[in-house]
mmCIF file of C-alpha atoms in Angstrom:
data_model
loop_
_atom_site.group_PDB
_atom_site.id
_atom_site.type_symbol
_atom_site.label_atom_id
_atom_site.label_comp_id
_atom_site.label_asym_id
_atom_site.label_seq_id
_atom_site.Cartn_x
_atom_site.Cartn_y
_atom_site.Cartn_z
ATOM 1 C CA ILE A 288 90.522 140.335 78.312
ATOM 2 C CA ASN A 289 88.821 142.571 80.907
ATOM 3 C CA ALA A 290 86.731 145.417 79.423
ATOM 4 C CA THR A 291 85.589 148.403 81.511
ATOM 5 C CA PRO A 292 83.264 151.117 80.126
ATOM 6 C CA ARG A 293 84.328 154.787 80.574
ATOM 7 C CA TYR A 294 81.949 157.739 81.094
ATOM 8 C CA ASP A 295 82.478 161.472 81.199
ATOM 9 C CA HIS A 296 81.329 163.806 83.992
ATOM 10 C CA ASN A 297 77.895 163.947 82.368
ATOM 11 C CA SER A 298 77.612 160.156 82.503
ATOM 12 C CA GLU A 299 77.963 159.942 78.732
ATOM 13 C CA PHE A 300 79.640 156.823 77.445
ATOM 14 C CA ILE A 301 82.980 157.739 75.891
ATOM 15 C CA GLY A 302 84.671 154.413 75.371
ATOM 16 C CA THR A 303 85.971 151.193 76.845
ATOM 17 C CA VAL A 304 89.237 150.401 78.572
ATOM 18 C CA ALA A 305 90.432 146.902 77.745
ATOM 19 C CA VAL A 306 93.076 145.096 79.754
ATOM 20 C CA PHE A 307 94.719 142.099 78.092
ATOM 21 C CA HIS A 308 96.077 139.294 80.267
ATOM 22 C CA ASP A 309 98.684 136.934 78.839
ATOM 23 C CA ILE A 310 97.664 133.454 80.078
ATOM 24 C CA THR A 311 100.433 131.629 78.238
ATOM 25 C CA ALA A 312 102.521 131.191 81.389
ATOM 26 C CA ARG A 313 99.520 129.904 83.336
ATOM 27 C CA LYS A 314 98.630 127.416 80.597
ATOM 28 C CA THR A 315 102.244 126.245 80.447
ATOM 29 C CA ALA A 316 102.336 125.749 84.208
ATOM 30 C CA GLU A 317 99.043 123.830 84.142
ATOM 31 C CA ALA A 318 100.359 121.574 81.375
ATOM 32 C CA GLU A 319 103.535 120.909 83.337
ATOM 33 C CA VAL A 320 101.562 120.024 86.473
ATOM 34 C CA GLN A 321 99.436 117.608 84.430
ATOM 35 C CA ARG A 322 102.548 116.044 82.929
ATOM 36 C CA LEU A 323 104.073 115.533 86.361
ATOM 37 C CA LEU A 324 100.867 113.998 87.701
ATOM 38 C CA GLU A 325 100.714 111.563 84.779
ATOM 39 C CA ALA A 326 104.387 110.681 85.221
ATOM 40 C CA GLU A 327 103.862 110.034 88.931
ATOM 41 C CA ARG A 328 100.835 107.861 88.170
ATOM 42 C CA PHE A 329 102.797 105.862 85.572
ATOM 43 C CA TYR A 330 105.727 105.399 87.953
ATOM 44 C CA ARG A 331 103.427 104.150 90.726
ATOM 45 C CA GLN A 332 101.680 101.703 88.409
ATOM 46 C CA GLN A 333 104.945 100.397 86.984
ATOM 47 C CA THR A 334 106.465 100.027 90.446
ATOM 48 C CA GLU A 335 103.553 97.806 91.428
ATOM 49 C CA ALA A 336 103.996 95.785 88.231
ATOM 50 C CA LEU A 337 107.704 95.515 88.990
ATOM 51 C CA GLN A 338 107.023 93.882 92.344
ATOM 52 C CA ASP A 339 104.891 91.219 90.662
ATOM 53 C CA VAL A 340 107.509 90.677 87.974
ATOM 54 C CA ILE A 341 110.307 90.195 90.501
ATOM 55 C CA ARG A 342 108.329 87.490 92.284
ATOM 56 C CA GLU A 343 107.773 85.635 89.013
ATOM 57 C CA MET A 344 111.345 86.083 87.829
ATOM 58 C CA THR A 345 112.814 84.522 90.956
ATOM 59 C CA SER A 346 110.402 81.579 91.061
ATOM 60 C CA THR A 347 112.675 79.305 89.008
ATOM 61 C CA LEU A 348 116.380 78.466 88.946
ATOM 62 C CA ASP A 349 116.457 77.089 85.422
ATOM 63 C CA LEU A 350 118.672 79.517 83.490
ATOM 64 C CA ASP A 351 116.847 79.229 80.164
ATOM 65 C CA GLN A 352 113.510 79.846 81.866
ATOM 66 C CA VAL A 353 114.953 82.772 83.785
ATOM 67 C CA LEU A 354 116.217 84.406 80.585
ATOM 68 C CA ASP A 355 112.842 83.922 78.875
ATOM 69 C CA ARG A 356 110.964 85.370 81.846
ATOM 70 C CA ILE A 357 113.297 88.338 82.063
ATOM 71 C CA THR A 358 112.753 89.339 78.435
ATOM 72 C CA ASP A 359 109.014 88.672 78.667
ATOM 73 C CA ASP A 360 108.611 90.619 81.900
ATOM 74 C CA LEU A 361 110.720 93.581 80.803
ATOM 75 C CA GLY A 362 107.824 94.741 78.636
ATOM 76 C CA ARG A 363 105.524 94.823 81.651
ATOM 77 C CA VAL A 364 107.777 97.386 83.287
ATOM 78 C CA ILE A 365 109.177 99.386 80.349
ATOM 79 C CA PRO A 366 107.212 99.827 77.101
ATOM 80 C CA PHE A 367 109.301 98.875 74.069
ATOM 81 C CA ASP A 368 109.016 97.815 70.441
ATOM 82 C CA SER A 369 112.013 95.503 70.668
ATOM 83 C CA GLY A 370 114.426 94.602 73.416
ATOM 84 C CA CYS A 371 117.466 92.427 73.920
ATOM 85 C CA LEU A 372 119.311 90.903 76.853
ATOM 86 C CA PHE A 373 123.091 90.661 76.566
ATOM 87 C CA LEU A 374 125.338 88.712 78.926
ATOM 88 C CA TYR A 375 129.109 88.510 79.220
ATOM 89 C CA ASP A 376 130.423 84.991 78.650
ATOM 90 C CA GLU A 377 133.441 83.379 80.307
ATOM 91 C CA ASN A 378 135.726 85.187 77.820
ATOM 92 C CA HIS A 379 134.100 88.542 78.611
ATOM 93 C CA ARG A 380 132.387 88.724 75.245
ATOM 94 C CA LEU A 381 129.049 90.538 75.312
ATOM 95 C CA VAL A 382 126.582 88.231 73.568
ATOM 96 C CA ALA A 383 122.863 88.614 72.835
ATOM 97 C CA VAL A 384 121.136 85.718 74.622
ATOM 98 C CA ALA A 385 117.437 86.615 74.449
ATOM 99 C CA GLY A 386 115.219 89.171 72.775
ATOM 100 C CA ARG A 387 111.670 90.184 71.968
ATOM 101 C CA GLY A 388 110.027 92.166 69.187
ATOM 102 C CA TYR A 389 112.544 91.542 66.401
ATOM 103 C CA SER A 390 111.227 90.657 62.958
ATOM 104 C CA ASN A 391 114.427 88.697 62.294
ATOM 105 C CA PRO A 392 115.623 87.427 65.701
ATOM 106 C CA GLU A 393 118.267 85.238 64.035
ATOM 107 C CA LYS A 394 120.066 88.475 63.118
ATOM 108 C CA VAL A 395 120.196 89.456 66.783
ATOM 109 C CA ILE A 396 120.428 86.442 69.093
ATOM 110 C CA GLY A 397 123.987 85.164 69.306
ATOM 111 C CA GLN A 398 125.570 88.397 68.107
ATOM 112 C CA GLU A 399 128.639 89.634 69.932
ATOM 113 C CA LEU A 400 128.805 93.382 70.532
ATOM 114 C CA SER A 401 131.731 93.717 72.930
ATOM 115 C CA ASP A 402 133.162 96.676 70.985
ATOM 116 C CA ASP A 403 129.914 98.621 70.676
ATOM 117 C CA ILE A 404 130.669 102.183 71.795
ATOM 118 C CA LEU A 405 127.492 102.562 73.831
ATOM 119 C CA PHE A 406 127.913 99.255 75.636
ATOM 120 C CA VAL A 407 131.545 100.054 76.422
ATOM 121 C CA GLU A 408 130.411 103.378 77.897
ATOM 122 C CA ILE A 409 127.701 101.675 79.952
ATOM 123 C CA GLU A 410 130.133 99.113 81.315
ATOM 124 C CA TRP A 411 132.612 101.837 82.245
ATOM 125 C CA SER A 412 130.055 104.165 83.878
ATOM 126 C CA ARG A 413 127.792 101.420 85.304
ATOM 127 C CA GLN A 414 124.863 103.680 84.474
ATOM 128 C CA ALA A 415 122.026 103.626 81.973
ATOM 129 C CA ILE A 416 122.262 105.632 78.767
ATOM 130 C CA ILE A 417 119.239 107.200 77.083
ATOM 131 C CA ILE A 418 119.215 108.255 73.419
ATOM 132 C CA GLN A 419 116.378 110.507 72.350
ATOM 133 C CA ASP A 420 116.809 109.829 68.617
ATOM 134 C CA ALA A 421 119.096 107.002 67.545
ATOM 135 C CA SER A 422 118.967 108.162 63.931
ATOM 136 C CA GLN A 423 120.749 111.352 64.996
ATOM 137 C CA ASP A 424 123.307 109.777 67.348
ATOM 138 C CA ALA A 425 126.559 108.628 65.752
ATOM 139 C CA ARG A 426 127.240 106.236 68.643
ATOM 140 C CA TYR A 427 124.229 104.072 67.832
ATOM 141 C CA GLN A 428 124.919 101.090 65.586
ATOM 142 C CA HIS A 429 121.893 99.709 63.748
ATOM 143 C CA TRP A 430 122.790 96.088 64.330
ATOM 144 C CA GLY A 431 120.406 93.251 63.626
ATOM 145 C CA ASP A 432 117.134 94.533 62.176
ATOM 146 C CA ALA A 433 116.945 97.644 64.351
ATOM 147 C CA MET A 434 116.843 100.206 61.512
ATOM 148 C CA ARG A 435 113.509 101.613 62.736
ATOM 149 C CA VAL A 436 114.757 102.356 66.245
ATOM 150 C CA ARG A 437 114.556 105.997 67.349
ATOM 151 C CA GLY A 438 114.250 106.089 71.149
ATOM 152 C CA TRP A 439 116.818 103.841 72.855
ATOM 153 C CA MET A 440 117.959 102.948 76.350
ATOM 154 C CA GLY A 441 120.869 100.783 77.446
ATOM 155 C CA VAL A 442 120.867 99.503 81.033
ATOM 156 C CA PRO A 443 123.605 97.574 82.882
ATOM 157 C CA LEU A 444 122.886 94.378 84.805
ATOM 158 C CA LEU A 445 124.837 94.784 88.036
ATOM 159 C CA TRP A 446 125.764 91.923 90.308
ATOM 160 C CA GLN A 447 127.361 93.623 93.303
ATOM 161 C CA SER A 448 129.802 95.992 91.549
ATOM 162 C CA GLU A 449 130.253 93.849 88.435
ATOM 163 C CA VAL A 450 128.478 94.420 85.136
ATOM 164 C CA ILE A 451 127.373 90.950 84.031
ATOM 165 C CA GLY A 452 125.273 92.056 81.072
ATOM 166 C CA MET A 453 123.028 94.736 79.625
ATOM 167 C CA PHE A 454 119.581 95.484 78.286
ATOM 168 C CA ALA A 455 119.106 97.220 74.951
ATOM 169 C CA ILE A 456 115.579 98.666 74.933
ATOM 170 C CA ASP A 457 114.231 100.029 71.649
ATOM 171 C CA SER A 458 111.335 102.259 70.669
ATOM 172 C CA PHE A 459 110.245 103.395 67.222
ATOM 173 C CA THR A 460 109.244 106.728 68.800
ATOM 174 C CA PRO A 461 111.814 109.524 69.346
ATOM 175 C CA GLY A 462 112.156 110.654 72.955
ATOM 176 C CA ALA A 463 110.372 107.573 74.276
ATOM 177 C CA TYR A 464 112.489 107.212 77.421
ATOM 178 C CA THR A 465 113.142 109.479 80.382
ATOM 179 C CA GLU A 466 115.106 109.307 83.619
ATOM 180 C CA MET A 467 112.000 107.823 85.225
ATOM 181 C CA HIS A 468 112.132 104.922 82.753
ATOM 182 C CA ALA A 469 115.846 104.530 83.428
ATOM 183 C CA LYS A 470 115.212 104.299 87.171
ATOM 184 C CA LEU A 471 112.570 101.610 86.697
ATOM 185 C CA ALA A 472 114.711 99.722 84.183
ATOM 186 C CA GLN A 473 117.726 99.786 86.499
ATOM 187 C CA THR A 474 115.721 98.375 89.384
ATOM 188 C CA PHE A 475 114.450 95.613 87.099
ATOM 189 C CA ALA A 476 117.973 94.974 85.765
ATOM 190 C CA ASN A 477 119.414 94.649 89.275
ATOM 191 C CA GLN A 478 116.838 92.000 90.142
ATOM 192 C CA ALA A 479 117.425 90.252 86.817
ATOM 193 C CA ALA A 480 121.148 90.125 87.591
ATOM 194 C CA ILE A 481 120.426 88.419 90.925
ATOM 195 C CA ALA A 482 118.139 85.861 89.255
ATOM 196 C CA ILE A 483 120.767 85.112 86.583
ATOM 197 C CA HIS A 484 123.553 84.802 89.149
ATOM 198 C CA ASN A 485 121.502 82.404 91.274
ATOM 199 C CA SER A 486 120.593 80.324 88.218
ATOM 200 C CA ARG A 487 124.234 80.070 87.205
ATOM 201 C CA LEU A 488 125.197 78.930 90.682
ATOM 202 C CA PHE A 489 122.434 76.333 90.650
ATOM 203 C CA LYS A 490 123.638 75.083 87.262
ATOM 204 C CA GLN A 491 127.177 74.723 88.593
ATOM 205 C CA VAL A 492 125.946 72.777 91.630
ATOM 206 C CA GLU A 493 123.955 70.424 89.402
ATOM 207 C CA LYS A 494 127.103 69.582 87.484
#
């Protein structure tokens, strides 16, 4: 508010003129700038963490160790409450092979979800899918002990042009994941696919 006193021709005070300025738009713009700065800072930090993770992930050719490192390191790149790594087997069945954060992992590891609508869509599109609120999305199946999941992201593991598996990344918070998270997760998934492929080749050679 800007207030300006008014006087008559005899210099007698007769009132005040007040001008009101709506600062809502300015505050909104400032908040958006701050959000973008924080997002850029997070992306830079996670990109640096991703470089370290990739070096660790590719330091072994033992498949079991690779799978453990992948699921451990995923949390260093993408925050999650639970997460699972699925791989296609020789019969093209999508099977959960490793996971973190589940209260009952025996309900998750070893499950086959080849017909899951979301995973079928990811395999077909070869792109990540983000769900803002799984409780409001009919495509999401609450398999295992994932009843608390709200934010969700599914990411394909691509070896060349082939989808060899997927990540299911869960958050108990609605709207937890953005396109920035999807970009980071896809970069991680691509490197994970390379590490898995190399480990499988090494295992075949050992035989």
